[in-house]
Coordinates of C-alpha atoms in Angstrom, one line a residue:
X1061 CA 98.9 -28.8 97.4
X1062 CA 98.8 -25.0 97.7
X1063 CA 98.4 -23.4 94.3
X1064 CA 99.4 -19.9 94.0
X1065 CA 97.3 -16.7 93.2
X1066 CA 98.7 -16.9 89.5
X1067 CA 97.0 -20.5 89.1
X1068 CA 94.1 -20.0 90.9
X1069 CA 93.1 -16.7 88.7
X1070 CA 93.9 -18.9 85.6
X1071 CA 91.8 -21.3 86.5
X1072 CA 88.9 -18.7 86.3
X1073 CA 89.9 -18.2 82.4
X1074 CA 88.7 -20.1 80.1
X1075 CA 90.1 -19.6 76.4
X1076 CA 88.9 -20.6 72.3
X1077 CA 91.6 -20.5 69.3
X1078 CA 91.6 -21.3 65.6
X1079 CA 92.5 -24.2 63.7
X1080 CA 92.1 -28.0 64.0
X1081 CA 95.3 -27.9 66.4
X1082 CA 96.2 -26.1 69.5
X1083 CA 98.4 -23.1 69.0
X1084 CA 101.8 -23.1 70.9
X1085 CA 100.2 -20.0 73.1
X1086 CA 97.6 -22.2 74.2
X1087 CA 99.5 -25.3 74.9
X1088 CA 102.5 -23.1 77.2
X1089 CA 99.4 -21.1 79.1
X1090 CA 97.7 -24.5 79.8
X1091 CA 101.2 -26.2 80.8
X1092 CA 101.6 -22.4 82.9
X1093 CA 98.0 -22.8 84.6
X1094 CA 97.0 -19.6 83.0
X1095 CA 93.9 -21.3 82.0
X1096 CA 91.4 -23.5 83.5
X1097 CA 89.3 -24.3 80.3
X1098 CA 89.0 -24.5 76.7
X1099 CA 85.8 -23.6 74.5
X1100 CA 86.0 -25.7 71.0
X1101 CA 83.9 -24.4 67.8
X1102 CA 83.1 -25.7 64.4
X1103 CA 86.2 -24.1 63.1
X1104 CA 88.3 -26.9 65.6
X1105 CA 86.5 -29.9 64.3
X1106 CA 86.8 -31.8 60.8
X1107 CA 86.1 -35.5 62.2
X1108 CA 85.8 -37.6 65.5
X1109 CA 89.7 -38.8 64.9
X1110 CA 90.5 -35.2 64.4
X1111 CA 89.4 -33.8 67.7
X1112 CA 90.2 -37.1 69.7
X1113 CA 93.9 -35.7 68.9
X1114 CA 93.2 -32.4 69.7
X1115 CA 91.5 -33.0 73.1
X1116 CA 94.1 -35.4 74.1
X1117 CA 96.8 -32.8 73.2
X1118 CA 95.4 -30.2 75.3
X1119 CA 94.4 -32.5 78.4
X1120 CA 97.8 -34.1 78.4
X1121 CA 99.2 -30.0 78.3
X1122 CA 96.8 -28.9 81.2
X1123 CA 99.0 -28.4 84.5
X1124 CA 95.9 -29.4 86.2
X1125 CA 92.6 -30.8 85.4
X1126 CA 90.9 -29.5 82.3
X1127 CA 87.5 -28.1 81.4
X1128 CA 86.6 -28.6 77.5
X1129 CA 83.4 -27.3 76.7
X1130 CA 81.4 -26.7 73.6
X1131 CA 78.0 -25.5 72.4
X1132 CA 76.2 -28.9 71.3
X1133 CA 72.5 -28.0 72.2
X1134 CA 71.3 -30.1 69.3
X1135 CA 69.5 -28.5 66.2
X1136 CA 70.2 -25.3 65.4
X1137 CA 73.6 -24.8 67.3
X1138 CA 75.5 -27.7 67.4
X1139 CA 79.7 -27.8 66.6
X1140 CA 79.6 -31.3 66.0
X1141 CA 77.9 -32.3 62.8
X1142 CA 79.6 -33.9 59.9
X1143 CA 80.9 -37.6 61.1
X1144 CA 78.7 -37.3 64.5
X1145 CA 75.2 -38.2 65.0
X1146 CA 73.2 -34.5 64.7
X1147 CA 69.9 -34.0 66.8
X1148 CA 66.8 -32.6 67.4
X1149 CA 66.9 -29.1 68.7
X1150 CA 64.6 -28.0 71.8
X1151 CA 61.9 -27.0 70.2
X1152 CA 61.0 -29.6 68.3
X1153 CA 61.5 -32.1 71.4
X1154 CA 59.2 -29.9 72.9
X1155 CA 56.8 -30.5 70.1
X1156 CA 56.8 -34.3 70.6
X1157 CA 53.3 -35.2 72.1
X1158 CA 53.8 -38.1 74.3
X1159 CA 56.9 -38.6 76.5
X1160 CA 59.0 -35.9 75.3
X1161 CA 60.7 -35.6 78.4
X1162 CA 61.9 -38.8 77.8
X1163 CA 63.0 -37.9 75.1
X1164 CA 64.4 -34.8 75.6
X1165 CA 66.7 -37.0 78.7
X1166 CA 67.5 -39.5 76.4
X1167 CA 69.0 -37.2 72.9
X1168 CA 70.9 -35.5 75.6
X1169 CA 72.4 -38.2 76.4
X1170 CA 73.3 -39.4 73.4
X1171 CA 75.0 -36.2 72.8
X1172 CA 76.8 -36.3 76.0
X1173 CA 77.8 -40.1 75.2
X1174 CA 79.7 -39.0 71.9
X1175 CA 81.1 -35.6 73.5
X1176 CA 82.6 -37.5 76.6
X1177 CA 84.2 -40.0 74.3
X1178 CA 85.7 -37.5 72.9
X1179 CA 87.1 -35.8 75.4
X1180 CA 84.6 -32.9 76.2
X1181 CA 83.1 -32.4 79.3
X1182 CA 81.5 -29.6 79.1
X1183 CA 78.0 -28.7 77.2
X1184 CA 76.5 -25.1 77.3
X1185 CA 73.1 -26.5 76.8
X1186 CA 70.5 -26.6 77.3
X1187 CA 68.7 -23.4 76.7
X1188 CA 66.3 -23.0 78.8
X1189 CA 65.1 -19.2 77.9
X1190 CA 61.5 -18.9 77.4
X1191 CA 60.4 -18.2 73.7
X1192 CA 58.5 -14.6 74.5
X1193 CA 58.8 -12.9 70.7
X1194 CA 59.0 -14.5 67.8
X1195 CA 61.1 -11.4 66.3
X1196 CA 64.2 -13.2 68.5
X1197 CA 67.2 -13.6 66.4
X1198 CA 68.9 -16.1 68.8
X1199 CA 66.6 -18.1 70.5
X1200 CA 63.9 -19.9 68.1
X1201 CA 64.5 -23.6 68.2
X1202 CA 66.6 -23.4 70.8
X1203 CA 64.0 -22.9 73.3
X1204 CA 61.7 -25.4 74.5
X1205 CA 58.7 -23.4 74.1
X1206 CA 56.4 -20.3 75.5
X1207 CA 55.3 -22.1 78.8
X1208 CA 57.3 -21.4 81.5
X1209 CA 56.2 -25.2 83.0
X1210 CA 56.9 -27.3 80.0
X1211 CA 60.3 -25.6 79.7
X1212 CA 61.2 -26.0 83.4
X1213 CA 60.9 -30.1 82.9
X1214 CA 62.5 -30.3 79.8
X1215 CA 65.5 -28.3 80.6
X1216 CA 65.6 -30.8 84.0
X1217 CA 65.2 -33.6 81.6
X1218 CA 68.2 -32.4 79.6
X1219 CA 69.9 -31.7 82.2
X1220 CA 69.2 -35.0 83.6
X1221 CA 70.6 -36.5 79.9
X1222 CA 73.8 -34.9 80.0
X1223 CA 75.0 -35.2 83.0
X1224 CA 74.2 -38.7 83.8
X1225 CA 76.6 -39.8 80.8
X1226 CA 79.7 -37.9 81.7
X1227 CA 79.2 -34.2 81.1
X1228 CA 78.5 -31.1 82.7
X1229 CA 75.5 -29.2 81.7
X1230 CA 74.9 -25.6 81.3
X1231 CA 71.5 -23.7 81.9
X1232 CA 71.2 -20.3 79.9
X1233 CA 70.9 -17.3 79.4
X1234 CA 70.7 -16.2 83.1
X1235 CA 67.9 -15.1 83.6
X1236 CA 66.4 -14.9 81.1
X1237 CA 66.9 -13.8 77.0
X1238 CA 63.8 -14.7 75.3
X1239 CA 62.0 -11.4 75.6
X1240 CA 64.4 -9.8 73.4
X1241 CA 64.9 -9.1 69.5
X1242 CA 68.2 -7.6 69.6
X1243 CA 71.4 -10.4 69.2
X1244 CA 74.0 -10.0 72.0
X1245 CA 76.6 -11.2 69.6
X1246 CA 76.1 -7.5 68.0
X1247 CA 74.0 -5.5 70.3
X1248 CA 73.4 -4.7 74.7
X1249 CA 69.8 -5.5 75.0
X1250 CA 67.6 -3.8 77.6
X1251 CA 64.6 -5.6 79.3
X1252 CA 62.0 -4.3 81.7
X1253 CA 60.9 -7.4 83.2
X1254 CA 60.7 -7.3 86.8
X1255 CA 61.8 -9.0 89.5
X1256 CA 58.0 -10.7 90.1
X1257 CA 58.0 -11.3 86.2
X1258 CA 61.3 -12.9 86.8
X1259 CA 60.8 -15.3 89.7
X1260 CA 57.2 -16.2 88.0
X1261 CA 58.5 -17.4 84.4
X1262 CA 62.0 -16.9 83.6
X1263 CA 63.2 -18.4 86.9
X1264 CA 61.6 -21.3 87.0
X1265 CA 63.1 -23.8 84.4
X1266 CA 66.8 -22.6 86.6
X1267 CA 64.8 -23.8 89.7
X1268 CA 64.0 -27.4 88.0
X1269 CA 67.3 -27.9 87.0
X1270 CA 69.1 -26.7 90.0
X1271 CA 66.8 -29.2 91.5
X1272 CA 68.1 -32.3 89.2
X1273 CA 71.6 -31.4 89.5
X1274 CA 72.5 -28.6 87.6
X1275 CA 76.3 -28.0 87.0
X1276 CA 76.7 -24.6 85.6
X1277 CA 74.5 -21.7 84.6
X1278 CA 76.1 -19.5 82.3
X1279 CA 75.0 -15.1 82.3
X1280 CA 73.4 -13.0 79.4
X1281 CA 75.0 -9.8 78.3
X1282 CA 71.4 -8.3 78.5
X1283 CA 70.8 -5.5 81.4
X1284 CA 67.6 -5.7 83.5
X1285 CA 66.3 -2.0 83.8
X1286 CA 64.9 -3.0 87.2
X1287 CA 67.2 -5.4 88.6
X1288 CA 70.5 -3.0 87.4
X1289 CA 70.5 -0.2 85.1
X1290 CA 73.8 0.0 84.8
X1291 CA 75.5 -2.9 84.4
X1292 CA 74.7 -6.6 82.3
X1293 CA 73.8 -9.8 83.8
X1294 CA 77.4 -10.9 83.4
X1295 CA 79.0 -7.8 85.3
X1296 CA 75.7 -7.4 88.1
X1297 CA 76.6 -8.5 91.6
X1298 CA 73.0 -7.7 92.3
X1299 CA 72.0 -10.6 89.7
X1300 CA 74.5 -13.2 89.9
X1301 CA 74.8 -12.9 93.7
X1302 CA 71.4 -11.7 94.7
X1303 CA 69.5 -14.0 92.4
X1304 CA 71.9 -17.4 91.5
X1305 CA 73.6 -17.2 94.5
X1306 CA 71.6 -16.4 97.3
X1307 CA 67.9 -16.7 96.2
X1308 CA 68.0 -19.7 93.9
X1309 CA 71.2 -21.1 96.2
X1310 CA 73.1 -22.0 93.3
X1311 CA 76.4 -23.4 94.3
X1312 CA 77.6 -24.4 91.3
X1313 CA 80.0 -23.1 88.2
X1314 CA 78.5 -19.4 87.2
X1315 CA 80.0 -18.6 83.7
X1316 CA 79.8 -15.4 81.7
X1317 CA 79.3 -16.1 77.9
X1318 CA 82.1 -15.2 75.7
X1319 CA 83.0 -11.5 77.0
X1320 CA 84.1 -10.7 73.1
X1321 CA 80.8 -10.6 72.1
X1322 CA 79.9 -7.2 71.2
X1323 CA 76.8 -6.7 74.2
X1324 CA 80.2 -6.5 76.4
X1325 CA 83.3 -6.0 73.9
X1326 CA 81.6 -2.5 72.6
X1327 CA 81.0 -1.0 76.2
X1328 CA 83.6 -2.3 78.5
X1329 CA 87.5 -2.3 78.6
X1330 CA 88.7 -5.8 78.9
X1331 CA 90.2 -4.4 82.0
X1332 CA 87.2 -3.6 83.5
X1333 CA 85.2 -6.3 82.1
X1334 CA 87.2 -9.2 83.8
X1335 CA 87.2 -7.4 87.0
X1336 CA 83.5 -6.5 87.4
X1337 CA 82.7 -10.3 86.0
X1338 CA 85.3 -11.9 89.0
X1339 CA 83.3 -9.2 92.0
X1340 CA 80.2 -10.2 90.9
X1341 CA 80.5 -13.7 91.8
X1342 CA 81.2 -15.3 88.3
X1343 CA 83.5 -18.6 88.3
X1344 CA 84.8 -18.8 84.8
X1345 CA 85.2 -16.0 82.7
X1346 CA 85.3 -16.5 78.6
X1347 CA 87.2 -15.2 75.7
X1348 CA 86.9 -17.4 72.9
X1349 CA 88.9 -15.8 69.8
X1350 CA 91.2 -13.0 70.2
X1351 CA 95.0 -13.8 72.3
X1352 CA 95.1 -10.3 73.1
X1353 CA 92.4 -9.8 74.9
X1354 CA 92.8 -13.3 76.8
X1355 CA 96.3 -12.0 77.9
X1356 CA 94.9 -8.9 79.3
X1357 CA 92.5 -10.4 80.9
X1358 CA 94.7 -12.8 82.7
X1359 CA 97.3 -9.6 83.7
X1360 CA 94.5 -7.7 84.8
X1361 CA 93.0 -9.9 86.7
X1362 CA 95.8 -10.9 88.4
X1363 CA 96.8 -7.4 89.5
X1364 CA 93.3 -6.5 90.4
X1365 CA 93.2 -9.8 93.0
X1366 CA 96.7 -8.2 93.9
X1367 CA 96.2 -5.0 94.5
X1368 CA 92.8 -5.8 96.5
X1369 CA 90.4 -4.9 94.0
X1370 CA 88.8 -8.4 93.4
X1371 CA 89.2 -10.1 97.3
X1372 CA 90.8 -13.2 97.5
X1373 CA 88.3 -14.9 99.3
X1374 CA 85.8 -14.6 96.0
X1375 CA 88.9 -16.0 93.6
X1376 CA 89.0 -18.8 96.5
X1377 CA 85.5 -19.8 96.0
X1378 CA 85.5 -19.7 92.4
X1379 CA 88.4 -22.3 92.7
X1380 CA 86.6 -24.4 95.3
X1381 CA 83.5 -24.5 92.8
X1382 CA 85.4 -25.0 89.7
X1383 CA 87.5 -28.2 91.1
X1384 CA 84.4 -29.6 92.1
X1385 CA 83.0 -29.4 88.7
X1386 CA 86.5 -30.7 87.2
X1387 CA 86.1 -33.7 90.1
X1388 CA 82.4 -34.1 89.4
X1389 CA 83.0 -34.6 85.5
X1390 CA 86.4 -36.8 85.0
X1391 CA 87.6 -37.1 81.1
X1392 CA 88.3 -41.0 80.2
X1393 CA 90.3 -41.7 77.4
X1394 CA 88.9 -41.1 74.2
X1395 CA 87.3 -43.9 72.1
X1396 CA 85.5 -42.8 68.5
X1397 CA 83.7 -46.1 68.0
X1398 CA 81.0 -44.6 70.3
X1399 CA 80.3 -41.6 67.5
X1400 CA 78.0 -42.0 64.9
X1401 CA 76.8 -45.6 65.9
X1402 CA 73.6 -46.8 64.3
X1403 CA 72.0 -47.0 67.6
X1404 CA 72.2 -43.1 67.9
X1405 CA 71.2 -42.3 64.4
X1406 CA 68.1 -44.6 64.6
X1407 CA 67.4 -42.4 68.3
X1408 CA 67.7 -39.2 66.9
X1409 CA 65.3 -40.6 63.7
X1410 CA 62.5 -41.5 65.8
X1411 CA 62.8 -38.3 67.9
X1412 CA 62.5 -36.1 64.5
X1413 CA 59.6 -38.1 63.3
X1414 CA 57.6 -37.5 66.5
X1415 CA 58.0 -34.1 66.9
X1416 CA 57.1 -32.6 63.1
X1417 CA 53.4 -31.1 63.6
X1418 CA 51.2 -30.5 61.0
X1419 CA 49.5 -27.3 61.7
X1420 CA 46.9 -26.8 58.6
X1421 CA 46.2 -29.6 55.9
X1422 CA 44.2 -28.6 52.4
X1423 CA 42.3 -31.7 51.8
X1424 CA 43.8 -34.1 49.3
X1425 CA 47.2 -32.7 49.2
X1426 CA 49.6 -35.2 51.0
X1427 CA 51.1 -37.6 50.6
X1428 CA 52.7 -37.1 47.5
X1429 CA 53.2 -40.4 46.1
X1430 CA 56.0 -41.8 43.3
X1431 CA 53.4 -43.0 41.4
X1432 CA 51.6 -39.6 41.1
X1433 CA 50.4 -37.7 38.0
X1434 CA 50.8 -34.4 39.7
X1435 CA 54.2 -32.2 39.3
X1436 CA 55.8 -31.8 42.2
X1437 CA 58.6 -28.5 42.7
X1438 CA 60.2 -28.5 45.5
X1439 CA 61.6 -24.8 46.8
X1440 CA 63.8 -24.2 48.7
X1441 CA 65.6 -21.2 50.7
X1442 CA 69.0 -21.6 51.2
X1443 CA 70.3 -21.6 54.7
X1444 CA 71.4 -18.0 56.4
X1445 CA 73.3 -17.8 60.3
X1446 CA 70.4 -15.7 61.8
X1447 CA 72.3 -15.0 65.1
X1448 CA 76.3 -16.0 65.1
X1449 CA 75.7 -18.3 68.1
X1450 CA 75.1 -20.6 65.0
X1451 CA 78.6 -20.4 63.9
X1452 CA 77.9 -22.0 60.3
X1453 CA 75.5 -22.4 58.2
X1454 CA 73.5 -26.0 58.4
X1455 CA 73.7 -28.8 55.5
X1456 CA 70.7 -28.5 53.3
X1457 CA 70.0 -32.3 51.8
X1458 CA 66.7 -31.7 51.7
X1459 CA 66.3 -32.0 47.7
X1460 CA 68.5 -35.1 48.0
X1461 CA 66.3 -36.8 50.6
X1462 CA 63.2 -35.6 48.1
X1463 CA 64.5 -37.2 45.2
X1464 CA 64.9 -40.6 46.9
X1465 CA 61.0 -40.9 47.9
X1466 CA 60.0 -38.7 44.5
X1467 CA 62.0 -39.4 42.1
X1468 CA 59.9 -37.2 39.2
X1469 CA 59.9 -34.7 42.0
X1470 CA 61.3 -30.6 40.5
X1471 CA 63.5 -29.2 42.8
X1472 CA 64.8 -25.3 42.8
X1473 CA 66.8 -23.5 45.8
X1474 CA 66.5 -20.1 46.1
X1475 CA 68.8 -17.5 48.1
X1476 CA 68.1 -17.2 51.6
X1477 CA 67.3 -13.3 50.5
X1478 CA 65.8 -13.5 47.0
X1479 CA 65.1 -11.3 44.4
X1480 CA 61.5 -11.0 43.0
X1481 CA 63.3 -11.8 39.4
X1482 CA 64.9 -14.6 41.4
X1483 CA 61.7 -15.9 42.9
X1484 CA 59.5 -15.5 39.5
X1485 CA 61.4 -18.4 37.8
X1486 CA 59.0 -20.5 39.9
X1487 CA 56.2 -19.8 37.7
X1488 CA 57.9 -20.9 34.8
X1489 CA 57.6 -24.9 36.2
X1490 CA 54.2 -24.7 36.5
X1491 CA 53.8 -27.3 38.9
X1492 CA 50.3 -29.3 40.1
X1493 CA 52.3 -29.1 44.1
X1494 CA 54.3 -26.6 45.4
X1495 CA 56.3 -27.1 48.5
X1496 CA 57.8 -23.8 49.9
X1497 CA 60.8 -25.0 52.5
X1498 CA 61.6 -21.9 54.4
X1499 CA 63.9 -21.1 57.2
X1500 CA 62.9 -18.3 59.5
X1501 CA 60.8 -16.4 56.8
X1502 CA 59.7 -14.4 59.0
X1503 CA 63.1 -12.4 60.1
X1504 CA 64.2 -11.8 56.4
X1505 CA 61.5 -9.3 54.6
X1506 CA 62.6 -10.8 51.3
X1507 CA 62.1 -14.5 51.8
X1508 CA 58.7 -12.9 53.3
X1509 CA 57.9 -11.4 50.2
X1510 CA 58.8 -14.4 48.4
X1511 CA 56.7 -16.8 50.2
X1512 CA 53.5 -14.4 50.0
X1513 CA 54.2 -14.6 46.2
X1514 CA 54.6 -17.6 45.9
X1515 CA 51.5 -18.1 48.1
X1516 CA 49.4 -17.2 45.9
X1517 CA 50.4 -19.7 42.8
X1518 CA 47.9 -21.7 41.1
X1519 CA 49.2 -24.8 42.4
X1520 CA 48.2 -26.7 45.7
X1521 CA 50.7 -25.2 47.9
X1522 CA 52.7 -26.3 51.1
X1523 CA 54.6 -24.7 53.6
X1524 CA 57.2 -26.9 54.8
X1525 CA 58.9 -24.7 57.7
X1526 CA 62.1 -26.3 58.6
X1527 CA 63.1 -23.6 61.3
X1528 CA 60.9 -21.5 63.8
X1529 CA 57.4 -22.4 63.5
X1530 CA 56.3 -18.7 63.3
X1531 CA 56.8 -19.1 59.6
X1532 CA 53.6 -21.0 59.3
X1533 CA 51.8 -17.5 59.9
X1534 CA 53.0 -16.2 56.5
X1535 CA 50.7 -18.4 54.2
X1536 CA 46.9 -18.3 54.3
X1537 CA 45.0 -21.7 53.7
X1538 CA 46.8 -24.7 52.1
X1539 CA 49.2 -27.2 54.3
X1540 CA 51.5 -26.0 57.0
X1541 CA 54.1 -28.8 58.5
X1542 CA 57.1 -27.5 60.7
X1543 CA 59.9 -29.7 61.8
X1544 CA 61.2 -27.3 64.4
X1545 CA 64.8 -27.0 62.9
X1546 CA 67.0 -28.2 60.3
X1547 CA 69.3 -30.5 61.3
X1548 CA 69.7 -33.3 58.9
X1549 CA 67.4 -36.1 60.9
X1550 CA 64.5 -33.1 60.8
X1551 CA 64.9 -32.8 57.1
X1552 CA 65.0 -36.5 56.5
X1553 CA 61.7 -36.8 58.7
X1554 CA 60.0 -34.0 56.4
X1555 CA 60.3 -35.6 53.2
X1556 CA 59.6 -39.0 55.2
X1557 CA 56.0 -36.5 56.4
X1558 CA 55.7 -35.5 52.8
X1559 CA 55.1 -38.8 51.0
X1560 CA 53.3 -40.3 53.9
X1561 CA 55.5 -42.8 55.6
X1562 CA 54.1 -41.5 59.0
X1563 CA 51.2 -39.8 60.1
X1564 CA 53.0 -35.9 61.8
X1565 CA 51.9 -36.5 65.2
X1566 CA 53.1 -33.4 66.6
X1567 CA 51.9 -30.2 68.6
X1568 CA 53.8 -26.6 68.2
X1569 CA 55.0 -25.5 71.9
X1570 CA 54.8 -22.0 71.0
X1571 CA 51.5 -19.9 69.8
X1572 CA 51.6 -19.2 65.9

């Protein structure tokens, strides 16, 4: 079947909307073949029935095969949480000390298992940028760690997860974003690293995976002074095609990330953004929110291929790679009885348990035990979206999982910023054991100053850090534990950790 120009540029558009249904727009663009893909969020999903319906209703709309695809990495970022089975981020399977990429292999799959029953096949995970500088807003947990080695065979072992059970993975942030502090989502970040740089770190987790299979590799909106000092991964022909294409010998789906962040949306025209995107060699090309801008990106484009500025031959290609993606990853019908199963909940368990480390113990501290004399207050920082690629804000049972092993246990939550008024009602408990639960301390100068205060409190004092592990810099002496994120299985390990029904056997992947 020949499929026109007007398909085949659709099918290198790939579209998100609001709401737990598809708009009409949506549904008449994919019956159309105006798009080849659809990106879900949290704000698509309330339950496993829920968005069975909703990817049925768009799959059944597509004119042609459809790509759904999400950003479920696990941990911090993850779309699916309340009625699936949440995970360990990268980091903290990193952290596990024996056989984490087994591990890693097997959470991904279980991810994979509960996405593909569902409809999505699709994942931009895993994250395989190298955790540089711990002033990062958007990396953290979601890296595997600060060796470039260790994260090259975890990202094939995710890769490995995934894909095996039904859906495409996705390598990123080409080549390479962990070396910056600035967000993409709000800012155009601007590295030195060179070329050699590249090839000897950054590179090499994309080699691994290419090597087990890889599917997709998705660009940063981050220029490289020396490779291009002009233009973004995303829009560089001299990085998509000098590096993915022909040095690494990627074959494979190359997709931008969404093009309305503002890295992109502040500095380039839709117009132009599109067209530099399609020239350099990029398959799939993503606009998750606004219908505006994904109409004008489809007319553009489509005149642009017209007219001669974007050659045929490169739409072509795009369409010979993308349908071989779309072949290699078939959607089955959707069955919800594989979401949330026991089985996964009791994987994802044992995975959180092995990878919280204890980094510092003050002898005589832990456990905490029920039958204790000492008062125990438990603080907490509320959660805080420290990069939007987080999308919402994580469930914080923490106090509720305390309460079940400690039942005398105090427990206080403090805003993710506090005041020092705020922060001085912890004095007034006078406890004999204070546990400090922060999340990313170190980005936020007033949970900072909090946790130095609180620091130096006559109590015994622990620092339970339930994000990055750079938090455990912040406190001098006492008993440092990090879980590596706070998804709910790594909060239920902690309190687990804190009353001593396991020994924290693991071992940070990142320098502190």
């Amino acid at each position: 079947m020949t499929i026109s120009i007007e398909d085949r540029v659709g099918q290198m558009l790939m579209a998100g909307f609001n709401g737990l249904t598809a708009p009409a727009y949506i549904l008449d663009w994919l019956r159309e073949g105006r798009l080849g893909g659809i990106i879900l969020f949290a704000r698509n999903v309330d339950s496993p029935a829920q968005l069975a319906d909703l990817t049925t209703q768009l799959h059944e709309a597509s004119k042609y095969p459809l790509l759904i695809g999400i950003d479920q990495e696990g941990g911090t970022v993850a779309r699916l949480r309340d009625g699936f089975t949440e995970s360990p981020g990268a980091m903290a399977l990193a952290s596990i000390r024996d056989h984490n990429e087994a591990a890693t292999e097997s959470i991904s799959g279980v991810l994979a298992q509960e996405m593909h029953a569902l409809g999505i096949n699709w994942t931009y995970a895993p994250t395989v940028d190298i955790s540089y500088n711990a002033a990062n807003p958007s990396v953290g947990t979601r890296s595997f760690g600060s060796k470039p080695e260790r994260v090259a065979a975890l990202a094939a072992a995710a890769v490995r997860g995934f894909q095996v059970n039904g859906v495409a993975a996705c390598a990123k942030h080409f080549p390479g974003l962990g070396d910056t502090a600035l967000d993409t989502h709000l800012h155009l970040p601007r590295l030195n690293t060179s070329l050699e740089a590249l090839r000897a770190t950054d590179l090499l987790p994309y080699r691994e995976a290419i090597a087990s299979g890889l599917a997709t590799i998705m660009t940063t909106h981050t220029v490289f002074n020396e490779l291009d000092t002009e233009y973004p991964a995303t829009l560089s022909k001299e990085i998509v095609t000098r590096l993915i294409r022909r040095e690494l010998g990627f074959n494979g789906v190359v997709s931008t990330d969404c093009m309305e962040m503002k890295a992109i949306d502040d500095h380039f025209a839709v117009s132009e953004s599109v067209v530099r995107a399609a020239n350099a060699e990029i398959d799939i090309i993503l606009f998750s929110h606004t219908r505006g801008k994904q109409a004008t990106a489809y007319d553009h484009l489509l005149a642009a291929v017209k007219r001669g500025d974007v050659p045929e031959a490169l739409v072509n290609a795009a369409n010979e790679r993308i349908a071989a993606l779309k072949a290699r990853f078939p959607v089955a019908a959707v069955d919800i009885t594989r979401v949330h199963t026991e089985a996964n909940q009791r994987t994802m368990h044992e995975a959180a348990r092995s990878a919280v480390t204890l980094v510092r113990s003050q002898a005589g501290v832990l456990p905490l035990r029920a039958e204790d004399s000492r008062q125990v207050l438990v603080v907490e920082f509320s959660p805080a979206v420290d990069s939007l690629i987080q999308e919402s804000e994580a469930q914080t049972p923490l106090h509720k999982f305390m309460k079940a092993h400690l039942p005398h246990a105090r427990t206080l939550t403090l805003p993710a910023s506090p005041t020092p008024e705020q922060v001085a009602i912890v004095a007034e408990y006078k406890p004999d054991v204070l546990v400090i639960a922060t999340r990313n301390a170190h980005l936020n100068a007033k949970q900072t100053a909090a946790v130095h205060r609180l620091g130096q409190t006559n109590a015994a004092v622990v620092l339970l850090a339930l994000r990055n592990p750079y938090d455990a810099a912040l406190l001098e002496g006492g008993t440092v534990l990090c879980t590596l994120g706070d998804s709910l299985p790594s909060q239920q390990v902690a309190c687990e950790a804190l009353v001593g029904l396991f020994v924290p056997d693991g071992c940070l992947p990142v320098e502190v």
